[in-house]
XYZ file of C-alpha atoms in Angstrom:
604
model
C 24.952 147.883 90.687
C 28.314 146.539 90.701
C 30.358 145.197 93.635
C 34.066 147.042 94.109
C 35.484 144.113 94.795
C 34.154 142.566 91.331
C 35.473 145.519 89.642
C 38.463 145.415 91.328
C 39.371 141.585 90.504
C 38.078 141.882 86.719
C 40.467 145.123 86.542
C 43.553 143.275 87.860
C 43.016 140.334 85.992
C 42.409 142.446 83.057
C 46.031 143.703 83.446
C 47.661 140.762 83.263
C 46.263 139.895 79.821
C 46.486 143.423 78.038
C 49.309 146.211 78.760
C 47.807 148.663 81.142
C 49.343 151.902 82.905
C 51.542 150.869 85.518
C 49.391 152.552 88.761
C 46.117 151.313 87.173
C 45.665 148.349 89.843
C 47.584 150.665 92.848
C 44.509 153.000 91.731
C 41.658 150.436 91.713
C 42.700 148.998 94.981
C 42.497 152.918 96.206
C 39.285 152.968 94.658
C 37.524 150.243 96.313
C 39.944 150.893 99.546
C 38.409 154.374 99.866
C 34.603 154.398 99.119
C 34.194 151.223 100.922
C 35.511 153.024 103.554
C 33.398 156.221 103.037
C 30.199 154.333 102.662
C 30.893 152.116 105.305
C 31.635 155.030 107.890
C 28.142 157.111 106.465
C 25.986 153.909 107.329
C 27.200 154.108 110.665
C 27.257 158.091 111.656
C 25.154 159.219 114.304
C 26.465 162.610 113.855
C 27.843 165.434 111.376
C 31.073 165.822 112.738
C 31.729 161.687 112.352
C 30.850 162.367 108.858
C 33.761 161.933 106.525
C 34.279 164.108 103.056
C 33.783 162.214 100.045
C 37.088 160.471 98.488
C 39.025 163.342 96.348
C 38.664 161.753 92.974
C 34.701 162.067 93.393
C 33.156 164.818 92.179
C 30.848 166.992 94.187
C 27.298 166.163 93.572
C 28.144 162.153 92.626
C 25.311 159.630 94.725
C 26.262 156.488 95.474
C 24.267 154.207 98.260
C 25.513 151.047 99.553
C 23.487 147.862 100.020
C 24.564 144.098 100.675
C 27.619 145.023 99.507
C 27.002 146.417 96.116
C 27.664 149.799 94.935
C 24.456 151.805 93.592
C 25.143 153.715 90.829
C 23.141 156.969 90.259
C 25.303 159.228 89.235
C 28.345 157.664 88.314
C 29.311 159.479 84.988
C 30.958 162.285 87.202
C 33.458 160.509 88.555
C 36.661 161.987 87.949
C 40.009 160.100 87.317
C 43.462 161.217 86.756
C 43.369 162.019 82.802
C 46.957 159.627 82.499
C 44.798 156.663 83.228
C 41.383 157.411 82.204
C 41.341 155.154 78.626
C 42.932 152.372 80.909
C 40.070 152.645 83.615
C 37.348 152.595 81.084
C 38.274 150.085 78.874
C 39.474 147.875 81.880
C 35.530 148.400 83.045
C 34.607 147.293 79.125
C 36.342 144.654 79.060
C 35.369 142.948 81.968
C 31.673 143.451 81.083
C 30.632 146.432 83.010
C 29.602 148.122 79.397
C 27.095 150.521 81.219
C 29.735 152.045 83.878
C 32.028 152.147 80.742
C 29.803 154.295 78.731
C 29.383 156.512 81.293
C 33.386 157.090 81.838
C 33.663 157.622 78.326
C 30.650 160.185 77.921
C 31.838 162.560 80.598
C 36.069 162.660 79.905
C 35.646 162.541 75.653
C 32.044 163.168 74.781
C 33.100 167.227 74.408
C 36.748 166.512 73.990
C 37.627 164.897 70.206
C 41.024 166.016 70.493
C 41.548 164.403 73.762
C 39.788 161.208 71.977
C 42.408 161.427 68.808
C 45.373 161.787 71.001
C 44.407 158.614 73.155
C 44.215 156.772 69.511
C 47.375 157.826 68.352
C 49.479 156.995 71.666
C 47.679 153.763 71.209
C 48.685 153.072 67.828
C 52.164 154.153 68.796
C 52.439 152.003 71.349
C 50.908 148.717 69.460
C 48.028 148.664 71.283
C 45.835 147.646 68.603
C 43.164 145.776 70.327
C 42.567 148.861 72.635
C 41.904 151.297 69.745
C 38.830 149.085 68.327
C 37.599 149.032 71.839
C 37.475 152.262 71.947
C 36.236 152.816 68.966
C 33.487 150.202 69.841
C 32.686 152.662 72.872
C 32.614 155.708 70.327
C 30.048 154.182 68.580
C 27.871 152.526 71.468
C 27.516 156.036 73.138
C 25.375 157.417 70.413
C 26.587 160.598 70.756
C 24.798 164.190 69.521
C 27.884 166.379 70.649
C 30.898 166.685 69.133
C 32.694 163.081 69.681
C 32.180 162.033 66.427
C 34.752 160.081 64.321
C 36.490 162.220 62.082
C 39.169 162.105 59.194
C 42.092 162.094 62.200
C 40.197 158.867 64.146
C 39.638 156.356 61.103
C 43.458 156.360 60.130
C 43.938 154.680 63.454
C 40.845 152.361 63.758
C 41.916 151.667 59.752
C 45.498 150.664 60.613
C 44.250 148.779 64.046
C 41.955 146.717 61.896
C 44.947 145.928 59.039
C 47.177 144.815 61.718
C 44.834 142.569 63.619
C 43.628 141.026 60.034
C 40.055 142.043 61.649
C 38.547 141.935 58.319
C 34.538 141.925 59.171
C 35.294 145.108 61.319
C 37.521 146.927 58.655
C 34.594 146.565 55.831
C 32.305 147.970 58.369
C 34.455 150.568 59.365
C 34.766 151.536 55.602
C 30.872 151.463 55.310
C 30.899 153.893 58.256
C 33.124 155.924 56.452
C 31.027 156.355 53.283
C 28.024 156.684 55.429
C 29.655 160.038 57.373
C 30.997 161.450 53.974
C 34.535 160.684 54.598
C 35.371 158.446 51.727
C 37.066 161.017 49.210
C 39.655 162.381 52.061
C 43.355 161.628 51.084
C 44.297 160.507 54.546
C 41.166 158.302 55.294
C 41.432 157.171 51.476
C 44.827 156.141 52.364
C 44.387 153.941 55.132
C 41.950 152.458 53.051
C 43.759 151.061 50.442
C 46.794 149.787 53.084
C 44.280 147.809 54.857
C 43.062 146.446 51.876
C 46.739 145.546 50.866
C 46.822 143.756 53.912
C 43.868 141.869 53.972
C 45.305 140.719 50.201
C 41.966 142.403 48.510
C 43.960 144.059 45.854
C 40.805 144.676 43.978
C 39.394 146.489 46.882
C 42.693 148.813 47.383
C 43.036 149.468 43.550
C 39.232 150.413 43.495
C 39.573 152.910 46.367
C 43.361 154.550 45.053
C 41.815 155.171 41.546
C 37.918 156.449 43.124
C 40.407 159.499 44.645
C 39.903 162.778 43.528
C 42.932 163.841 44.515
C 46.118 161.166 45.189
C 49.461 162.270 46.953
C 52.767 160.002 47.244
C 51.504 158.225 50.163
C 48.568 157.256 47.829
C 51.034 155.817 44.944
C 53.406 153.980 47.574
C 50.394 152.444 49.384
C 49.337 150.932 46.044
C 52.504 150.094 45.101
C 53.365 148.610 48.021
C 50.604 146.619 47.753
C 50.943 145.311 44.795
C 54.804 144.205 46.682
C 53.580 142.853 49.438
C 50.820 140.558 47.520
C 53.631 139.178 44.901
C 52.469 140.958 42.063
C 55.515 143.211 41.267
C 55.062 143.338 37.256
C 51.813 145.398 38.590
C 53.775 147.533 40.507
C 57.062 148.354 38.685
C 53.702 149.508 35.862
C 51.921 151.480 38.565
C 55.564 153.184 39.185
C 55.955 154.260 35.830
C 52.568 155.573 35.375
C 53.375 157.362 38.408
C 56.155 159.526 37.179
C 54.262 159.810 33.802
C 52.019 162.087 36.000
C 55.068 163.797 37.328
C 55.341 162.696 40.754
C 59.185 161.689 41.847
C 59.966 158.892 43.985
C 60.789 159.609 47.079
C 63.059 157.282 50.034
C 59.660 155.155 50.376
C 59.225 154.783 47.286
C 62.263 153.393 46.401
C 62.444 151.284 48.771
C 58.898 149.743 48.036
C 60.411 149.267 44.197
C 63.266 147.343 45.129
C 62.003 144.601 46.690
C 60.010 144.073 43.245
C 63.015 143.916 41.374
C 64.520 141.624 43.916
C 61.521 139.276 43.232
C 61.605 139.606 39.431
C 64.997 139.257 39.245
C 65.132 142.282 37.209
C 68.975 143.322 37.913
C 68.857 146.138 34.570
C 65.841 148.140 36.366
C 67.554 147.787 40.012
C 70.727 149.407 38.675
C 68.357 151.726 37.190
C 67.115 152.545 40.424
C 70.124 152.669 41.963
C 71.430 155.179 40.288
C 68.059 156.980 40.909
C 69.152 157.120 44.649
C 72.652 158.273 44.261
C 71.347 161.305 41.488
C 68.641 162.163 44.206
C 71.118 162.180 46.768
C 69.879 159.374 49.287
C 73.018 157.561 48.973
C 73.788 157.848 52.874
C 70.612 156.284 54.086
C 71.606 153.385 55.800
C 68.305 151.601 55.318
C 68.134 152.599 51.885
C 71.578 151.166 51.132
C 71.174 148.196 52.772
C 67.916 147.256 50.572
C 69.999 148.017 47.378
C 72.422 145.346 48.739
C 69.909 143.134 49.265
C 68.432 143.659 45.531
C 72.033 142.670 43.769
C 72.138 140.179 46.666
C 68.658 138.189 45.722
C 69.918 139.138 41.683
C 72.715 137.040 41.911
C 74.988 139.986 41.641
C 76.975 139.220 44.728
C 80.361 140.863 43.154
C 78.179 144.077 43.673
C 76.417 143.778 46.473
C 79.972 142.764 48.706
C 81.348 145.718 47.349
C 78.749 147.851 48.410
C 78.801 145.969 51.413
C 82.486 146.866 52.294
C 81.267 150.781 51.920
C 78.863 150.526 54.463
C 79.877 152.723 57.246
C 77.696 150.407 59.270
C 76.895 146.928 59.021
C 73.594 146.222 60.947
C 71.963 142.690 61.183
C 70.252 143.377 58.154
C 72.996 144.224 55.638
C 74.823 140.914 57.056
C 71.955 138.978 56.349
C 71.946 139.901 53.111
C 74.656 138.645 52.034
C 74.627 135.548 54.193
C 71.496 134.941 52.745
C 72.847 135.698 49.091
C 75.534 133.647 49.179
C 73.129 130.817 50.516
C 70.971 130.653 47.757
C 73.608 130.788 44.715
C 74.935 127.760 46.661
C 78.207 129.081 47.827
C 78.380 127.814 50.969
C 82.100 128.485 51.706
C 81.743 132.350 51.508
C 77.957 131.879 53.610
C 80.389 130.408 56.340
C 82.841 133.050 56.332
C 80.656 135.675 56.527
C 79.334 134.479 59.559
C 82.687 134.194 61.154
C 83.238 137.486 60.100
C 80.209 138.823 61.752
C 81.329 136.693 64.952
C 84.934 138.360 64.868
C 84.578 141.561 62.862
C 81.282 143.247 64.201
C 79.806 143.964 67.509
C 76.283 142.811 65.785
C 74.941 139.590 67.038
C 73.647 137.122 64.809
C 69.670 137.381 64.459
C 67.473 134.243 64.207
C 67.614 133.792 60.452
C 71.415 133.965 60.461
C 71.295 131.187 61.923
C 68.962 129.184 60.445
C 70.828 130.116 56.977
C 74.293 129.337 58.539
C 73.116 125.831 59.825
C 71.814 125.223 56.499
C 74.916 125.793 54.762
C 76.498 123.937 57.234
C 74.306 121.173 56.582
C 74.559 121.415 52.721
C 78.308 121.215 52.927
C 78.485 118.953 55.351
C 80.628 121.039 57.267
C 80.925 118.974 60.663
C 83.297 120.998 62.591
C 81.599 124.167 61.499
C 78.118 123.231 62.625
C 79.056 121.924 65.674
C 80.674 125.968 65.917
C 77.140 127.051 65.052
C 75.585 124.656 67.120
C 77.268 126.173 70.334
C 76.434 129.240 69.392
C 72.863 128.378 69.058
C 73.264 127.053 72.395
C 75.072 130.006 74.292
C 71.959 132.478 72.495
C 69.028 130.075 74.106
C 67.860 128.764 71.236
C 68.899 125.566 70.460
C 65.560 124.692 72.344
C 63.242 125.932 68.635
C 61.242 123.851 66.903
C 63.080 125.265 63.561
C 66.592 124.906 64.533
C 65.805 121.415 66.011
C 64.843 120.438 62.437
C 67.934 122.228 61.246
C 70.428 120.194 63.576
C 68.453 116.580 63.070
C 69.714 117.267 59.447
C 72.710 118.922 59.444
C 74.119 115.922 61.284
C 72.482 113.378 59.525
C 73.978 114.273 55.983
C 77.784 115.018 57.758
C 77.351 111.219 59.036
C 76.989 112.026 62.557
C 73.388 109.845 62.794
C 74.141 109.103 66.764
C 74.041 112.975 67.333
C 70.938 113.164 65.228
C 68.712 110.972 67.361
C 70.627 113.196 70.662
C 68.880 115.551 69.056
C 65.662 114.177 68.507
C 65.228 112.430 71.608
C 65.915 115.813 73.361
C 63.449 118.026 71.245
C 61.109 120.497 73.042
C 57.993 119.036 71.254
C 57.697 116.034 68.670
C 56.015 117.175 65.536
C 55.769 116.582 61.830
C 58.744 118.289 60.923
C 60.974 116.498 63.429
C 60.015 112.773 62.652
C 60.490 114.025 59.083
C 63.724 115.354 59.416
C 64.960 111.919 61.215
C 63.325 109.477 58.664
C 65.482 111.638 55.943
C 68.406 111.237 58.118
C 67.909 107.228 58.573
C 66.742 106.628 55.434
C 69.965 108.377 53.483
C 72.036 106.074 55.431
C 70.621 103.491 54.105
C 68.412 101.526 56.968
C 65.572 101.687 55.395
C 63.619 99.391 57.467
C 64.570 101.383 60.197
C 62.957 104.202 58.312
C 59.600 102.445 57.679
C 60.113 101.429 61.616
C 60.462 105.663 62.221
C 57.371 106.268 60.230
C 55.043 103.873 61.861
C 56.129 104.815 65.438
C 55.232 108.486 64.280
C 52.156 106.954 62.875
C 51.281 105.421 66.777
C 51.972 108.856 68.428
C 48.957 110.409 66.556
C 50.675 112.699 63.856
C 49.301 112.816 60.683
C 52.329 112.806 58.184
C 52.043 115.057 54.801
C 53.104 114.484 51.027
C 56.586 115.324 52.304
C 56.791 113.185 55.080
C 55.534 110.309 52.104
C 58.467 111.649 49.748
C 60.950 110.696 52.216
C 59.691 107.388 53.038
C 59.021 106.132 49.800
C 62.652 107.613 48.894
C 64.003 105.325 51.589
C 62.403 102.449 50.359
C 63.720 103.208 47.037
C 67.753 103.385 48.159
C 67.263 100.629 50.187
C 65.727 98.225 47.276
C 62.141 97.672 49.740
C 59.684 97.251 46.487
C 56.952 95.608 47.974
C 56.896 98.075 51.213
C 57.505 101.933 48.796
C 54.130 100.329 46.729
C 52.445 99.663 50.379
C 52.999 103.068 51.599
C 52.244 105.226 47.963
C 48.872 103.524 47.924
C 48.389 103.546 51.903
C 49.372 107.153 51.270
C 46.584 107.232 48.455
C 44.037 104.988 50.727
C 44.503 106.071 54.005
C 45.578 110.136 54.285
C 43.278 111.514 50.980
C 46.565 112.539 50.224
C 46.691 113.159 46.029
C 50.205 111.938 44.636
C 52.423 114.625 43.355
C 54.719 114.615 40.151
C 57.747 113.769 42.804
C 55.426 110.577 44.627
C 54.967 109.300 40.597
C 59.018 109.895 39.758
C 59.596 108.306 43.115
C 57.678 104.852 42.776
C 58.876 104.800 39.152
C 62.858 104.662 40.583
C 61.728 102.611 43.384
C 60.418 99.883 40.364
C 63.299 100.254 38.297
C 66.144 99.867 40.598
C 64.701 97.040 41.407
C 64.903 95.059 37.587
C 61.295 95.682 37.242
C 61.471 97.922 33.872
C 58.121 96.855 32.157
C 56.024 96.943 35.633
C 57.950 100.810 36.118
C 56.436 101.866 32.475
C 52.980 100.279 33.253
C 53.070 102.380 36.174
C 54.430 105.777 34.200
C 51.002 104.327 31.359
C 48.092 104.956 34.318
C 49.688 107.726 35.559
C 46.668 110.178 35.495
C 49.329 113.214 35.132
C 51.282 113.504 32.067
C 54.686 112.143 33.562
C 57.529 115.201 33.356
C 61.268 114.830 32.940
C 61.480 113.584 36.542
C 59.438 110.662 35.799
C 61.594 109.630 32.509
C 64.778 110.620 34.190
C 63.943 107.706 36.647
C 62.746 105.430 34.418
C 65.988 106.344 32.085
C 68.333 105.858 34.554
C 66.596 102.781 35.948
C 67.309 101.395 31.735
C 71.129 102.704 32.066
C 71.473 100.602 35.298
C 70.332 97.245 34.400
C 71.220 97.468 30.830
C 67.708 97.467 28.948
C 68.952 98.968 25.800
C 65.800 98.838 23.717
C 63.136 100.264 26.498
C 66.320 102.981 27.463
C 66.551 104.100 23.218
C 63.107 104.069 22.799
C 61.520 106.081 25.071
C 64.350 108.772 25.644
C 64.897 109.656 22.060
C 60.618 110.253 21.933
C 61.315 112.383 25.532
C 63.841 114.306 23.516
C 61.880 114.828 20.613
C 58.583 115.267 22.464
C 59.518 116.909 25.543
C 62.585 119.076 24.701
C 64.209 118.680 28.079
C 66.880 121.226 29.577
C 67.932 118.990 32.262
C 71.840 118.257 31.593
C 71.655 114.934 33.415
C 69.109 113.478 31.181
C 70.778 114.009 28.177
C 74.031 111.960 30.483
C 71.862 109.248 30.877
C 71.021 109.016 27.480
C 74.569 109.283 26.231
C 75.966 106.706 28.648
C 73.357 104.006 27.495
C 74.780 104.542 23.758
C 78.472 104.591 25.228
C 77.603 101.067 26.668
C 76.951 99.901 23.455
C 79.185 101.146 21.184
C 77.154 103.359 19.283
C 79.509 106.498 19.051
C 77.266 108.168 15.802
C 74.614 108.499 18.052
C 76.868 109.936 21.081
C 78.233 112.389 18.927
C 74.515 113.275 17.944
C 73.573 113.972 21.191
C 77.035 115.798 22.316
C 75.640 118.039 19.460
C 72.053 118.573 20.710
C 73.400 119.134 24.090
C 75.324 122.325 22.126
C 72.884 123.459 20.138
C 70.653 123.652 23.196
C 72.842 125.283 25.840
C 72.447 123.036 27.965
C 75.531 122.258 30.598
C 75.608 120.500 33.909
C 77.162 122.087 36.727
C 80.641 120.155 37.949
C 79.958 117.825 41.057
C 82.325 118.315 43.829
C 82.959 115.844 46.857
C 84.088 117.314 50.096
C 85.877 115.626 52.687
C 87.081 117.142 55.905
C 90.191 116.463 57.776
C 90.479 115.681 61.397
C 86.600 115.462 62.140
């Protein structure tokens, strides 16, 4: 027995949390509207002709009786609903815990009707509606059917792909066991979805063991695996699973290539992507815009940025993606000037509007450069597109105008930001502590501290680099060992370099080496680059000699700027054989230190 009204509420309700068919609660209200009012007018008949006809959508022969209120069910599989809205109706009845009434819904409109079954997964899919299909699919298998709603090879592609894109791991390896179970395992389609899922889920063992079980693999099999091998960071894998595939004579297709791509992007591998490339312009998939674009992208990530602009300027069409690329591009080889004027160029050239991550990579060159009157552009852009109000951009802003000098607009900033978190307080202790108040840093970091968050290694980093510009000995050993004490929190190679420049700027050179002696990590060039440069600054020629010519010898550093410590503390003294000794080594080695730069900006 149910009550309408029950089913009614639990329906409505049930369409505010899930996307439902827009006359599914006008239908529900007609529903309880309607065989109240048939019920209700039965009990009180005296005669035939005050009898009224059942409601249309009930089929003849369906017995209902109605008592206290509640609807008796004895016959309620025939009720007939407009086909549109039938998987809304039943699942709504799931959902809300009438599994019974459910059942019987889905027995009479799919138990003899697979295809009508199939075609409700597939709009589902189509539409997103992920959640719905394993419902479904959950009613499939509760109605313990003997007819011919069965799952077949057409319904586990969908319940397969539901389950990948929920990360519903328990029910994809039971839907797999299902799948041996009925005999399905060895079809190409089911075998398929398979081995995405498994991608998904990051089981690459699971995926590889299903793609190379198949009797019988097609392209969507290779690209699946291949993919997969992509999407988990393991593109060595797949660039070797690509060749193997055109050793058994299957061609790449527009997929494929652009599943191969990607790994070259993340290998670096700029000889293969011109490679494949020219793959795409002998097959004849030049024009694909998509296609194009993730070729940019490839010489973009490469470093090849001559390339990629030129391709760039042959796009017939520049979407948000291709612009990203290159913003992006130029972000991470550090040239900031041409990130900048490619977003102004977006902003005056194209009709595109600047996604998200344009302008999180924008504000970050902006705040790398220290481009003032720039970010304050970006910033009322940010504005004007609603969302200057993220938790991401927030961060973004806190810093940018901390390192152009503008610390007032930093805490405007901070003291306006939607929620406090982690990353905010950290951002603003970098920002106080760069300028040089460290106390006020430490002051930042405690009042975080009171409001109940729980700062990380990072947030650590920061504060112990504060303490270290701003000479505070006695408080950077305090908070490395409260860090320690305190937060479980296991010191990094960057918390060891840190505390070791902390003791040495300080005068305290033999106390700094004690410290590098119980290190329980074996301290990297980071640690002797501090410890070096603490030597250089307070003139301890003996410690400085001694220790970096057995780093040099030991260690064979690359880093340009230790081997300019070194030289500097010879220079000091006078000792030009052993200058011109290193000059050499730096030679022999390759190794050359990029030119510093200071930028100033007029008129800010």
């Amino acid at each position: 027995m149910v009550k309408l009204a029950e089913a009614t509420s639990s329906s409505l309700h049930f369409n505010k949390s899930r996307h439902r068919h827009p006359c599914i609660s006008l239908f529900f209200f007609s529903l309880s509207h309607l065989t109240t009012s048939y019920f209700s007018s039965s009990s009180t008949s005296h005669s035939p002709q005050d009898h009224h006809p059942p409601p249309h959508f009930l089929h003849h022969g369906t017995a209902f009786t109605l008592k206290n209120g509640l609807i008796t069910q004895s016959n309620f599989n025939f009720l007939v609903f407009p086909t549109v809205i039938v998987p809304d109706v039943l699942l709504s009845y799931f959902t809300a815990g009438h599994t019974l009434i459910a059942l019987s819904l889905f027995r009479f409109h799919f138990e003899s009707n697979l295809h009508f079954l199939n075609s409700t997964f597939k709009h589902f899919s189509d539409s997103k509606l992920f959640n719905e299909i394993l419902d479904l699919y959950c009613l499939l298998r509760l109605s313990n059917s003997n007819t011919t709603a069965k799952p077949d090879t057409f319904t586990f592609p969908y319940v397969l792909k539901a389950c990948a894109s929920l990360f519903a791991l328990k029910e994809g390896l039971s839907l797999h066991t299902q799948i041996l179970k009925l005999g399905f395992g060895d079809n190409i389609f089911v075998a398929n979805s398979l081995i995405d899922m498994y991608s998904k889920f990051g089981s690459l063992h699971s995926a590889r063991k299903t793609f190379d079980g198949m009797p019988t693999k097609n392209l969507v099999s290779w690209n699946s695996m291949i993919s997969g091998y992509v999407l988990n960071g393991f593109p060595h894998t797949a660039l070797e699973l690509c060749n193997l595939m055109k050793f058994h004579g299957i061609k790449l297709d527009k997929v494929s290539f652009k599943i191969v791509l990607p790994a070259c992007s993340q290998l670096r591998a700029i000889r293969l992507g011109k490679s494949v490339h020219a793959h795409i312009i002998i097959s004849g998939f030049s024009s694909d815009l998509i296609l194009v674009t993730a070729v940019l992208h490839m010489y973009a990530k490469c470093g090849n940025l001559e390339i990629a602009e030129k391709i760039f300027e042959e796009l017939q069409q520049k979407d948000v993606v291709s612009w990203n690329a290159m913003i992006s591009g130029y972000s991470k080889t550090g040239q900031l000037e041409m990130v900048l004027k490619f977003f102004h160029r977006m902003q005056v050239e194209s009709s595109v509007s600047p996604s998200f991550v344009t302008v999180l990579v924008t504000l970050q060159a902006c705040a790398d450069s220290a481009k003032i009157l720039f970010g304050e552009t970006v910033h009322g852009y940010i504005t004007k597109l609603g969302l200057s109000s993220d938790t991401s951009v927030e961060v973004l802003l806190i810093n940018m105008y901390s390192k152009c000098g503008k610390l007032n607009l930093a805490f405007q900033i901070f003291n306006g930001v939607t929620r406090e978190g982690l990353n905010s307080w950290s951002a603003l202790i970098h920002g106080i502590g760069m300028h040089g108040y460290g106390k006020a840093a430490l002051m930042a970091f405690f009042k975080m501290l009171k409001r109940g968050i729980d700062p990380d290694g990072l947030c650590f980093l920061l504060v112990l680099s504060s303490c270290s510009h701003t000479g505070l000995v006695k408080e950077g050993r305090k908070v490395f060992y409260y860090m320690i004490r305190e937060f479980g929190i296991v010191p990094t190679m960057e918390h060891y370099a840190t505390i070791v420049d902390v003791l040495g700027r300080a005068g305290l050179i033999d106390e700094a080496f004690r410290f590098i002696e119980k290190m329980p990590l074996e301290p990297d060039i980071s640690v002797w680059g501090a410890f070096l440069g603490a030597c250089r600054i307070h003139d301890d020629f003996k410690m400085g000699k001694l220790y970096g010519e057995q780093v040099v010898v030991q260690s064979d550093p690359k880093t340009a700027g230790y081997y300019k410590l070194l030289l500097s503390i010879y220079a000091s003294k006078g000792i030009w054989d052993e200058v011109f000794k290193i000059r050499n080594l730096i030679e022999e080695k390759g190794v050359y230190k990029a030119l510093g730069c200071s930028l100033i900006e007029i008129n800010s």
